[in-house]
Short mmCIF file of N, CA, C and O in Angstrom, two decimals:
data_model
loop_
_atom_site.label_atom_id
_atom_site.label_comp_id
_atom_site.label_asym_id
_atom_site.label_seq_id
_atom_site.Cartn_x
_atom_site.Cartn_y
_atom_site.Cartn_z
N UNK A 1 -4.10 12.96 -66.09
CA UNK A 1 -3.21 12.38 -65.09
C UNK A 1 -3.15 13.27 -63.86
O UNK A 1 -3.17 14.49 -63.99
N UNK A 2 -3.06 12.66 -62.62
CA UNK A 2 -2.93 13.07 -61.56
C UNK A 2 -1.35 12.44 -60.67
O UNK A 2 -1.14 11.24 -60.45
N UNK A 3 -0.39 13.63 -60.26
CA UNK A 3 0.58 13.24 -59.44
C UNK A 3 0.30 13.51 -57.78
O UNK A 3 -0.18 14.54 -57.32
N UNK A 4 0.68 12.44 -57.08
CA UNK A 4 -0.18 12.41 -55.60
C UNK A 4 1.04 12.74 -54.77
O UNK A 4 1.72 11.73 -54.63
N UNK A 5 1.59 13.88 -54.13
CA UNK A 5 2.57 13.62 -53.02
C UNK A 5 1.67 13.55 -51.34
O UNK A 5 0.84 14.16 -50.67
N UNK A 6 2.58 12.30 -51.34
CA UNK A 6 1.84 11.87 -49.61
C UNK A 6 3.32 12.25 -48.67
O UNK A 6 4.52 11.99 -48.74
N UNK A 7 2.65 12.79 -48.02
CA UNK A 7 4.32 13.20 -46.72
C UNK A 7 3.13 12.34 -44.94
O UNK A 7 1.91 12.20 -44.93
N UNK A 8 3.80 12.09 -44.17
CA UNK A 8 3.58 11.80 -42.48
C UNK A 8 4.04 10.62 -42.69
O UNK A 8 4.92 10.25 -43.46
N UNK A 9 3.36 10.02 -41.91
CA UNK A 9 3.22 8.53 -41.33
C UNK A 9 4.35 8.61 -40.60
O UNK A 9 4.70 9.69 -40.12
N UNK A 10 5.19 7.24 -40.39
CA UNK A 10 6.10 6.83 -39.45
C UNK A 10 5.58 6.02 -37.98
O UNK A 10 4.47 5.68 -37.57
N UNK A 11 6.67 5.93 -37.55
CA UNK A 11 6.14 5.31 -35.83
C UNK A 11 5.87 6.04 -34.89
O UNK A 11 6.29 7.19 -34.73
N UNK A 12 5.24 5.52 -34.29
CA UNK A 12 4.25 6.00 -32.94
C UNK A 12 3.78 4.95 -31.80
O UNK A 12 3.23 3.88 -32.03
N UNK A 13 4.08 5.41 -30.68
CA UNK A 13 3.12 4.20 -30.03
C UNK A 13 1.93 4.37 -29.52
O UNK A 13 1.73 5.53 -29.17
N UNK A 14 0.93 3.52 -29.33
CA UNK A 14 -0.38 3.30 -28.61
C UNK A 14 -1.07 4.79 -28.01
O UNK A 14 -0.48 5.28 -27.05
N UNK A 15 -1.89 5.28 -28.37
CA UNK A 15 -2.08 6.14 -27.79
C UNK A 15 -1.57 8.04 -28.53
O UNK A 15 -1.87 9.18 -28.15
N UNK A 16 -0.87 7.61 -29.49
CA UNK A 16 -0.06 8.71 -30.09
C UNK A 16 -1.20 9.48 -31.19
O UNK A 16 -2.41 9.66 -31.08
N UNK A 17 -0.31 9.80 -32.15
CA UNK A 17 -1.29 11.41 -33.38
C UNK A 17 -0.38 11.20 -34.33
O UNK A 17 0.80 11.40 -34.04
N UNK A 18 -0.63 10.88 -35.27
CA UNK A 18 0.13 11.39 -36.52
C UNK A 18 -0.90 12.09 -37.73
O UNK A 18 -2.13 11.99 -37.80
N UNK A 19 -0.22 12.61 -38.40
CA UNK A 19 -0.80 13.67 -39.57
C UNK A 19 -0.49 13.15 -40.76
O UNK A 19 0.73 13.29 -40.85
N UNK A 20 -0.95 12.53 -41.90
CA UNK A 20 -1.20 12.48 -43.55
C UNK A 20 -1.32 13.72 -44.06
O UNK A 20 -1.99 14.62 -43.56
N UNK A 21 -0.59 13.80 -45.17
CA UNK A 21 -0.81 14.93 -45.81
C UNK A 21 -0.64 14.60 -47.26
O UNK A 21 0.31 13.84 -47.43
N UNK A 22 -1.44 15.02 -48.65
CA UNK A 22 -0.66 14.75 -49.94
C UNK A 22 -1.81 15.63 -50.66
O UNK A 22 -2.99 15.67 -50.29
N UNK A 23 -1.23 16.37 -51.81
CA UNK A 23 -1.40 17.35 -52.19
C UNK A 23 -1.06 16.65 -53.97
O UNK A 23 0.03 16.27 -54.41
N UNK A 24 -2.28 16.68 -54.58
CA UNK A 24 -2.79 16.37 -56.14
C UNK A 24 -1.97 18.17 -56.92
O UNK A 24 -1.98 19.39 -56.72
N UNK A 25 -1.37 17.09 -57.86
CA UNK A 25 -1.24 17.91 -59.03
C UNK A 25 -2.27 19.12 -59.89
O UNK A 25 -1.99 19.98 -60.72
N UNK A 26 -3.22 18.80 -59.42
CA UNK A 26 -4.68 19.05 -60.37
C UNK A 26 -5.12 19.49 -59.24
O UNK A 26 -4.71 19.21 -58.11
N UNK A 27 -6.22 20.38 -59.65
CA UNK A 27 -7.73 20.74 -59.25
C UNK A 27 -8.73 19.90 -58.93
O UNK A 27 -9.52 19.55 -59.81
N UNK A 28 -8.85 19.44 -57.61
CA UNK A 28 -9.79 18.22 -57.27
C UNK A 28 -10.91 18.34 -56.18
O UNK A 28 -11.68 17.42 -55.90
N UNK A 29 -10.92 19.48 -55.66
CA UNK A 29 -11.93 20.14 -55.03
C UNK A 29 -13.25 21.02 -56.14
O UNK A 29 -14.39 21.12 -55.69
N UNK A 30 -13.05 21.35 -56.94
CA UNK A 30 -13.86 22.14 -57.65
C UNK A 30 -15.24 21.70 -58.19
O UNK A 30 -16.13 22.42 -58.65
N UNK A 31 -15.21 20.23 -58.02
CA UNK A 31 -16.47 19.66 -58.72
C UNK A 31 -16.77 18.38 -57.65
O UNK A 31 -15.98 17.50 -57.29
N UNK A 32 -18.36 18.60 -57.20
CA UNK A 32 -18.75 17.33 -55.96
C UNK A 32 -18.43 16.23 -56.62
O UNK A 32 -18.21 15.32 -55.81
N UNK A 33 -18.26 15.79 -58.05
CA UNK A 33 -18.21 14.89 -58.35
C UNK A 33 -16.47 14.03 -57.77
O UNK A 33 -16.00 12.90 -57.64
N UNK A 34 -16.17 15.08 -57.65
CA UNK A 34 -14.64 14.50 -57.59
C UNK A 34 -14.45 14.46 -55.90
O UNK A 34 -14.95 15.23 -55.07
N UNK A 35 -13.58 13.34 -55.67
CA UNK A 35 -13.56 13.07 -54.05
C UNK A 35 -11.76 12.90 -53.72
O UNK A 35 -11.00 12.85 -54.70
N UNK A 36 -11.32 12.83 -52.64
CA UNK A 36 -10.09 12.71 -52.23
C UNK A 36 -9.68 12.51 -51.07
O UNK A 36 -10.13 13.28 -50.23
N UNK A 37 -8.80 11.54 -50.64
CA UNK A 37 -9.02 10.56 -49.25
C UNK A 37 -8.03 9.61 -49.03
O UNK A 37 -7.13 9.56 -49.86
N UNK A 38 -8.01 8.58 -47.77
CA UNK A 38 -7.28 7.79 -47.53
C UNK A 38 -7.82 6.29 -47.22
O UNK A 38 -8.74 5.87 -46.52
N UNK A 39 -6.88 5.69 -48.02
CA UNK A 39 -6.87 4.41 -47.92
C UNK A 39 -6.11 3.49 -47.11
O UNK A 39 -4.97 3.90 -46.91
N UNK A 40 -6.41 2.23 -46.52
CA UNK A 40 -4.90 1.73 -45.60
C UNK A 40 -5.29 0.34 -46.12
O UNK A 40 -6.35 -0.09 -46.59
N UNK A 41 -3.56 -0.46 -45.77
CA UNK A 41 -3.65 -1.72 -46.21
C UNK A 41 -3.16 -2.57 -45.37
O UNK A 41 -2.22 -3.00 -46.04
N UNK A 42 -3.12 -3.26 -44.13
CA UNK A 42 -2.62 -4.23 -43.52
C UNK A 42 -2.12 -5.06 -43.95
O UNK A 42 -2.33 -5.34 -45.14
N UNK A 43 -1.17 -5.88 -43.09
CA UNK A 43 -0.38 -6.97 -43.89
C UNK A 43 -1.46 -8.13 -43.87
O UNK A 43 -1.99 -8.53 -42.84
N UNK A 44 -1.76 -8.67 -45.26
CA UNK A 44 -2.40 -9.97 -44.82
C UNK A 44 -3.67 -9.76 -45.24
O UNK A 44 -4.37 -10.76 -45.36
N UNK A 45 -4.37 -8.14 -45.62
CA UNK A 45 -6.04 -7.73 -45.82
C UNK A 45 -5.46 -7.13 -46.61
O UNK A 45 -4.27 -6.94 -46.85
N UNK A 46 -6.99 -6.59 -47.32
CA UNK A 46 -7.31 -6.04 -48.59
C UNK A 46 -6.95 -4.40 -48.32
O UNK A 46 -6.59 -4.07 -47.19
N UNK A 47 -7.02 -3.69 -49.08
CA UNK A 47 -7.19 -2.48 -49.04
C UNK A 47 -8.68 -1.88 -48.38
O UNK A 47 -9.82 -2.28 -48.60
N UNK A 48 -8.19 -0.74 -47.48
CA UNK A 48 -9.71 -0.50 -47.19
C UNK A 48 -10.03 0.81 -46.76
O UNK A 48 -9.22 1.39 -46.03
N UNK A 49 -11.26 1.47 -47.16
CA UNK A 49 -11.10 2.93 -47.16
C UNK A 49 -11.18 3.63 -45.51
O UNK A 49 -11.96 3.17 -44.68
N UNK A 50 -10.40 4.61 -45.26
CA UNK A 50 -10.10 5.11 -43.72
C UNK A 50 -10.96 6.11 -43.84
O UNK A 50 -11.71 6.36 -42.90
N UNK A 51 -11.01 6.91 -45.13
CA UNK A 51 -11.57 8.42 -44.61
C UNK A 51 -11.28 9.25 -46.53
O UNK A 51 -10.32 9.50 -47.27
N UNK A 52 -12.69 9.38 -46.54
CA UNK A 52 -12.33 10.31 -47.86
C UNK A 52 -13.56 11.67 -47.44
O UNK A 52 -14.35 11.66 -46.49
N UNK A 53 -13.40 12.63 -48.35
CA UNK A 53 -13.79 13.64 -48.37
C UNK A 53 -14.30 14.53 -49.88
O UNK A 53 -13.51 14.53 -50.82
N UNK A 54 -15.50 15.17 -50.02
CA UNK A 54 -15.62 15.20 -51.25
C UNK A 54 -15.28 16.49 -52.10
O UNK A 54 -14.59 17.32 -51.50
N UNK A 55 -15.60 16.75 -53.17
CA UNK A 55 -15.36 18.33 -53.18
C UNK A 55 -16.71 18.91 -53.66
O UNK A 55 -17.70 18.18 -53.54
N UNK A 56 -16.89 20.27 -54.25
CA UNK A 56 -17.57 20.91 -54.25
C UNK A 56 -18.18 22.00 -52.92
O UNK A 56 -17.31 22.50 -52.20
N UNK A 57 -19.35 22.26 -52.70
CA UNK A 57 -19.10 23.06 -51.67
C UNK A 57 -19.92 22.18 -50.27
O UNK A 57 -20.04 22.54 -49.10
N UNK A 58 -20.39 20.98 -50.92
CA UNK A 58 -21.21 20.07 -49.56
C UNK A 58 -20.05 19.76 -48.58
O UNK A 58 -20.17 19.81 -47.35
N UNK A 59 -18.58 19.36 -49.43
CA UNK A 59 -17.12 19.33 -48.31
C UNK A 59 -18.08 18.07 -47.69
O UNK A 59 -18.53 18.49 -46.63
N UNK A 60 -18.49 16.94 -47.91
CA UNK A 60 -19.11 15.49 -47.28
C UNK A 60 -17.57 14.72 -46.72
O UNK A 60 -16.62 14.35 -47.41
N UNK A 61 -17.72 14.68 -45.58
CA UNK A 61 -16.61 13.35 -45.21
C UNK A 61 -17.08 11.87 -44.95
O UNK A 61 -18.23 11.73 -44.53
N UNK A 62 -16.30 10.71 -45.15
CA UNK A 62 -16.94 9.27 -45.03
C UNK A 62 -15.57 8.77 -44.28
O UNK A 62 -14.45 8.63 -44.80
N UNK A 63 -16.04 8.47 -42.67
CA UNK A 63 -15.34 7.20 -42.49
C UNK A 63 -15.41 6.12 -42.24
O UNK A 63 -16.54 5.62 -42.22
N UNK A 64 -14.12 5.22 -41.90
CA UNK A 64 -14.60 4.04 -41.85
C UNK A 64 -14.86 3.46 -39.99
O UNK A 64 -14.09 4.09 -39.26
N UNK A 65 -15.31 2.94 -39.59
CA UNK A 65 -16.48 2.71 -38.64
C UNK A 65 -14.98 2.56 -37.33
O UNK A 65 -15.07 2.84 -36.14
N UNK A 66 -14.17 2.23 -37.81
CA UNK A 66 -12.97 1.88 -37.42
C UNK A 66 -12.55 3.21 -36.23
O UNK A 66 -12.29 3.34 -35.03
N UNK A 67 -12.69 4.21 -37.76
CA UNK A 67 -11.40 5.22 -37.21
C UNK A 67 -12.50 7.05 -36.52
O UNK A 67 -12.14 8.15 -36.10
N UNK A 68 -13.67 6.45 -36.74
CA UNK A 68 -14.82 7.61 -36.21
C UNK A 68 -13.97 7.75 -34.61
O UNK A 68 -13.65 7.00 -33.69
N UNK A 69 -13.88 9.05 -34.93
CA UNK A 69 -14.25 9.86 -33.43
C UNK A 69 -12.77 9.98 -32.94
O UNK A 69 -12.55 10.56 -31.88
N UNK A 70 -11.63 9.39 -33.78
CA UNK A 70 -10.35 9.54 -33.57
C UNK A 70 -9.90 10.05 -35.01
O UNK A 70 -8.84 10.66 -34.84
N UNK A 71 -10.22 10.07 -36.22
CA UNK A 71 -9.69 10.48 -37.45
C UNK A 71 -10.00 11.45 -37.96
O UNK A 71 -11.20 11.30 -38.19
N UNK A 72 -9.66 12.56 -38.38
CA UNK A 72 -10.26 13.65 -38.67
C UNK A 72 -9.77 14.22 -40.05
O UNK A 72 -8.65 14.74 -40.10
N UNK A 73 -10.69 14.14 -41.35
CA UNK A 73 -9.95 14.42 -42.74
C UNK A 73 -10.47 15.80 -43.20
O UNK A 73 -11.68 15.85 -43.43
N UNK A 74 -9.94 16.62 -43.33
CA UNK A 74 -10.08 17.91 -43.82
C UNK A 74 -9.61 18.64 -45.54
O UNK A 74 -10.06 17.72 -46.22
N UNK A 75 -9.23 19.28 -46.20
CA UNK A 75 -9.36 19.49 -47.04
C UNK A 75 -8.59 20.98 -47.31
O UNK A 75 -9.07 21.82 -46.55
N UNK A 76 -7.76 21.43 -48.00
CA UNK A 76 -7.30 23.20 -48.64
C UNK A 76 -7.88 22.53 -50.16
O UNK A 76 -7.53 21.59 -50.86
N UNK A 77 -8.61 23.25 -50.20
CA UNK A 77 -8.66 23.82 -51.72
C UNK A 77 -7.88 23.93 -52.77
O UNK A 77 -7.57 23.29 -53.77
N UNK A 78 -7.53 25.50 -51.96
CA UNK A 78 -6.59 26.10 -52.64
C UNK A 78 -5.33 25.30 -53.06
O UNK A 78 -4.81 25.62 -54.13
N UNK A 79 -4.88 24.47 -52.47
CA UNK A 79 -3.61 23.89 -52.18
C UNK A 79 -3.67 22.17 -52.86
O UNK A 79 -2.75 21.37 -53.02
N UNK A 80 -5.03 22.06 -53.13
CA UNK A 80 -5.07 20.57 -53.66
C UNK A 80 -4.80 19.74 -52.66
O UNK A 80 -4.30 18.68 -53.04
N UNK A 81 -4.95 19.85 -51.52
CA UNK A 81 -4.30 19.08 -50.63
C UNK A 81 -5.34 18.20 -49.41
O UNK A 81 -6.20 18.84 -48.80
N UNK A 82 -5.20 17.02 -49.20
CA UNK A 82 -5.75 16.80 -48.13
C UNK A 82 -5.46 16.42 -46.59
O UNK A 82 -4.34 16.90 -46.38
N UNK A 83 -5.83 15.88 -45.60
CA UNK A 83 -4.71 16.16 -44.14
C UNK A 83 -5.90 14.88 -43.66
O UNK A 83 -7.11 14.70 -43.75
N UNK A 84 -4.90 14.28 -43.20
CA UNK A 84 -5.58 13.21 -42.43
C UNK A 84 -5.46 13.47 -41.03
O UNK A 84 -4.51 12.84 -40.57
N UNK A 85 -6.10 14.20 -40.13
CA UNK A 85 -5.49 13.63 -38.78
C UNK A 85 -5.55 13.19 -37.94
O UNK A 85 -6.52 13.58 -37.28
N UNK A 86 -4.50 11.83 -37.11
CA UNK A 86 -4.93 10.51 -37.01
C UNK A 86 -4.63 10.74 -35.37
O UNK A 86 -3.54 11.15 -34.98
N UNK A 87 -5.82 10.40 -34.39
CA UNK A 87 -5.54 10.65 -32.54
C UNK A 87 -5.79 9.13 -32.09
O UNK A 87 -6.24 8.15 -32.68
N UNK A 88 -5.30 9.35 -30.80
CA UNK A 88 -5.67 7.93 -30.45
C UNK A 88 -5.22 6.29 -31.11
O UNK A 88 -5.68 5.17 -30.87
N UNK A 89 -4.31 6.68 -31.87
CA UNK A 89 -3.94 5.59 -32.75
C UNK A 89 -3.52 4.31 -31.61
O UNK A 89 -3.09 4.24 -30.46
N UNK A 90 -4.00 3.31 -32.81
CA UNK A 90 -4.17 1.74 -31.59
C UNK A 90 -3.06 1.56 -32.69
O UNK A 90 -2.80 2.31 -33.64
N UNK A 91 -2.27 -0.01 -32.20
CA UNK A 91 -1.74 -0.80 -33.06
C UNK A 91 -2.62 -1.82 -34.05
O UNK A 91 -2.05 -2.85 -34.37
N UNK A 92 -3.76 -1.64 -34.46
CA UNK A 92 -4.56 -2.29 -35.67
C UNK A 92 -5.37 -0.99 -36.55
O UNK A 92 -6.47 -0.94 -37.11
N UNK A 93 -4.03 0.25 -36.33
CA UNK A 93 -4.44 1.02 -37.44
C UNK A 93 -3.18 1.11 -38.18
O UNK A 93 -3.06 1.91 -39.10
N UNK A 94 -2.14 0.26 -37.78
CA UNK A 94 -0.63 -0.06 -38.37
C UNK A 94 -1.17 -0.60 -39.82
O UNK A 94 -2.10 -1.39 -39.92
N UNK A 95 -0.54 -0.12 -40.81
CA UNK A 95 -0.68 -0.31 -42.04
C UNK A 95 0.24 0.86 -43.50
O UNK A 95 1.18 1.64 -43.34
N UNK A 96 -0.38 0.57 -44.57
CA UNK A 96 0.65 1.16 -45.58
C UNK A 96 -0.95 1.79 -46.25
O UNK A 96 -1.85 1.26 -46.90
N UNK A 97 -0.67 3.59 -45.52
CA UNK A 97 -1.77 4.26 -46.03
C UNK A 97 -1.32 4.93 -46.97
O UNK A 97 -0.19 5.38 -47.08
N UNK A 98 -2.88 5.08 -48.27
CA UNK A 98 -2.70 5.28 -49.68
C UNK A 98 -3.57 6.38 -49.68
O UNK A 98 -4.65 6.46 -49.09
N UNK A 99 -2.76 7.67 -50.75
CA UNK A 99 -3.58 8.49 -51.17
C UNK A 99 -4.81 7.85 -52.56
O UNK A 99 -4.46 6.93 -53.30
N UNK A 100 -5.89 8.37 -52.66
CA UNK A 100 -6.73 8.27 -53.38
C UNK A 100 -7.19 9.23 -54.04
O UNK A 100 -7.30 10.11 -53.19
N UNK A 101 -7.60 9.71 -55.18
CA UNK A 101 -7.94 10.90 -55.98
C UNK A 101 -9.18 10.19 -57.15
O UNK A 101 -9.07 9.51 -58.17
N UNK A 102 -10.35 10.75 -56.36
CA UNK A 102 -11.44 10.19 -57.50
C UNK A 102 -11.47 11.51 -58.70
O UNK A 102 -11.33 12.64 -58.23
N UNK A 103 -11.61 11.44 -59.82
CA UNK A 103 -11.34 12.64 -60.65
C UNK A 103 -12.15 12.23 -61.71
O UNK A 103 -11.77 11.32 -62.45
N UNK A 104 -13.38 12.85 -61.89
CA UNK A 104 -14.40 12.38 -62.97
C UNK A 104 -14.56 11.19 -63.51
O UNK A 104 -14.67 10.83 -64.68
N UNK A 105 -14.56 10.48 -62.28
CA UNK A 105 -14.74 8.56 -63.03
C UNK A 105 -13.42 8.16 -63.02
O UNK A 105 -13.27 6.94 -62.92
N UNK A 106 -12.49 8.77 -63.08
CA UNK A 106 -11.27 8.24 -62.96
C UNK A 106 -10.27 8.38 -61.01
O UNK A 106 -10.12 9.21 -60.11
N UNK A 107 -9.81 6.80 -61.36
CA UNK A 107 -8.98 7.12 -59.57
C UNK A 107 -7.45 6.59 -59.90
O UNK A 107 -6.80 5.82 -60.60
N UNK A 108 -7.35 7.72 -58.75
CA UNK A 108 -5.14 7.86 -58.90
C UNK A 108 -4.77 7.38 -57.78
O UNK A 108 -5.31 7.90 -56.80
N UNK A 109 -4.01 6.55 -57.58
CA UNK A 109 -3.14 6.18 -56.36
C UNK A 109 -1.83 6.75 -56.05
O UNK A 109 -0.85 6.86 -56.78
N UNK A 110 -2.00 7.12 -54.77
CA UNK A 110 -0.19 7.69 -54.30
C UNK A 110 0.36 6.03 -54.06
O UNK A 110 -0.14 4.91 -54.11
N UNK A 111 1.57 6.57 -53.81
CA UNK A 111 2.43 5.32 -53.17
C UNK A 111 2.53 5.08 -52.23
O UNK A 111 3.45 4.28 -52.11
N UNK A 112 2.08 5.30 -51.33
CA UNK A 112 1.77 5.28 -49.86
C UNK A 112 2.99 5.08 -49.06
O UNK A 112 4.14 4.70 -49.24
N UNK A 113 1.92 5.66 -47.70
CA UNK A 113 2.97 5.66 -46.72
C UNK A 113 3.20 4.55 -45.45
O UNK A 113 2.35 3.66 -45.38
N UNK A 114 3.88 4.54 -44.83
CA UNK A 114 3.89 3.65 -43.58
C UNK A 114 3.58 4.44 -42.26
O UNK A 114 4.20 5.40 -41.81
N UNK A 115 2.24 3.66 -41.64
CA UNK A 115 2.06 4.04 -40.52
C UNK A 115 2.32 2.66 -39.66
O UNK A 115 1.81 1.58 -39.95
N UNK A 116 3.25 2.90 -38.50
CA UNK A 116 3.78 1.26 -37.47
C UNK A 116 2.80 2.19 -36.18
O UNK A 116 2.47 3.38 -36.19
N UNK A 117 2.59 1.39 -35.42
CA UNK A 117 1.38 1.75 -34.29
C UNK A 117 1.96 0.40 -33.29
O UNK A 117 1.58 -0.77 -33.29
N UNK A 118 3.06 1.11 -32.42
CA UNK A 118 3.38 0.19 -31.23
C UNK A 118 2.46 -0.43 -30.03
O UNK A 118 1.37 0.11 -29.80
N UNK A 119 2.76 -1.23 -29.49
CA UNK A 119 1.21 -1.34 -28.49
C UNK A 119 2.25 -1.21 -27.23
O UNK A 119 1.83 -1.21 -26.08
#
């Protein structure tokens, strides 16, 4: 089992920065196999991946085509923790973003947070 604390989000308008942050119970950097990242969900769409990051020492990031060149996901180790950080935010990145924890074949969901993105 994995416990996910997610802290940021909130409101912002057009043009603003906010920071994700959530930090796994467990050791989830230590093996490439294992990955850790963010998910977002709009009202009305599916879930869909924003930005994950892997572990081991390649540290691979994947985003989604969306949020390149404004999203930036980084990684502590030490700390289990990962940091989303979000520039340039439009109002169609408004959604209820989810931590994700891939952990040897197995995936954990946080409870996510609310990001509102005023225009």
């Amino acid at each position: 089992q994995v416990q996910l604390v997610e802290s940021g989000g909130g409101l912002v308008q057009a043009g603003g920065a906010l920071r994700l942050s959530c930090a796994a119970s467990r050791n989830i950097f230590s093996s490439s196999s294992n990955a850790m990242g963010w998910y977002r969900q709009a009202p009305g769409n599916q879930r869909e991946l924003v930005a994950i990051i892997t572990g081991g020492r390649i540290n691979y990031a994947r985003y989604a085509e969306s949020v390149k060149g404004r999203f930036t996901i980084s990684r502590d180790s030490a700390a289990n923790t990962v940091i989303l950080q979000m520039n340039s935010l439009k109002p169609e990145d408004t959604g209820v973003y989810y931590c994700k924890v891939a952990l040897y074949g197995m995936d954990y969901w946080g409870k996510g947070t609310l990001v509102t993105v005023s225009s």
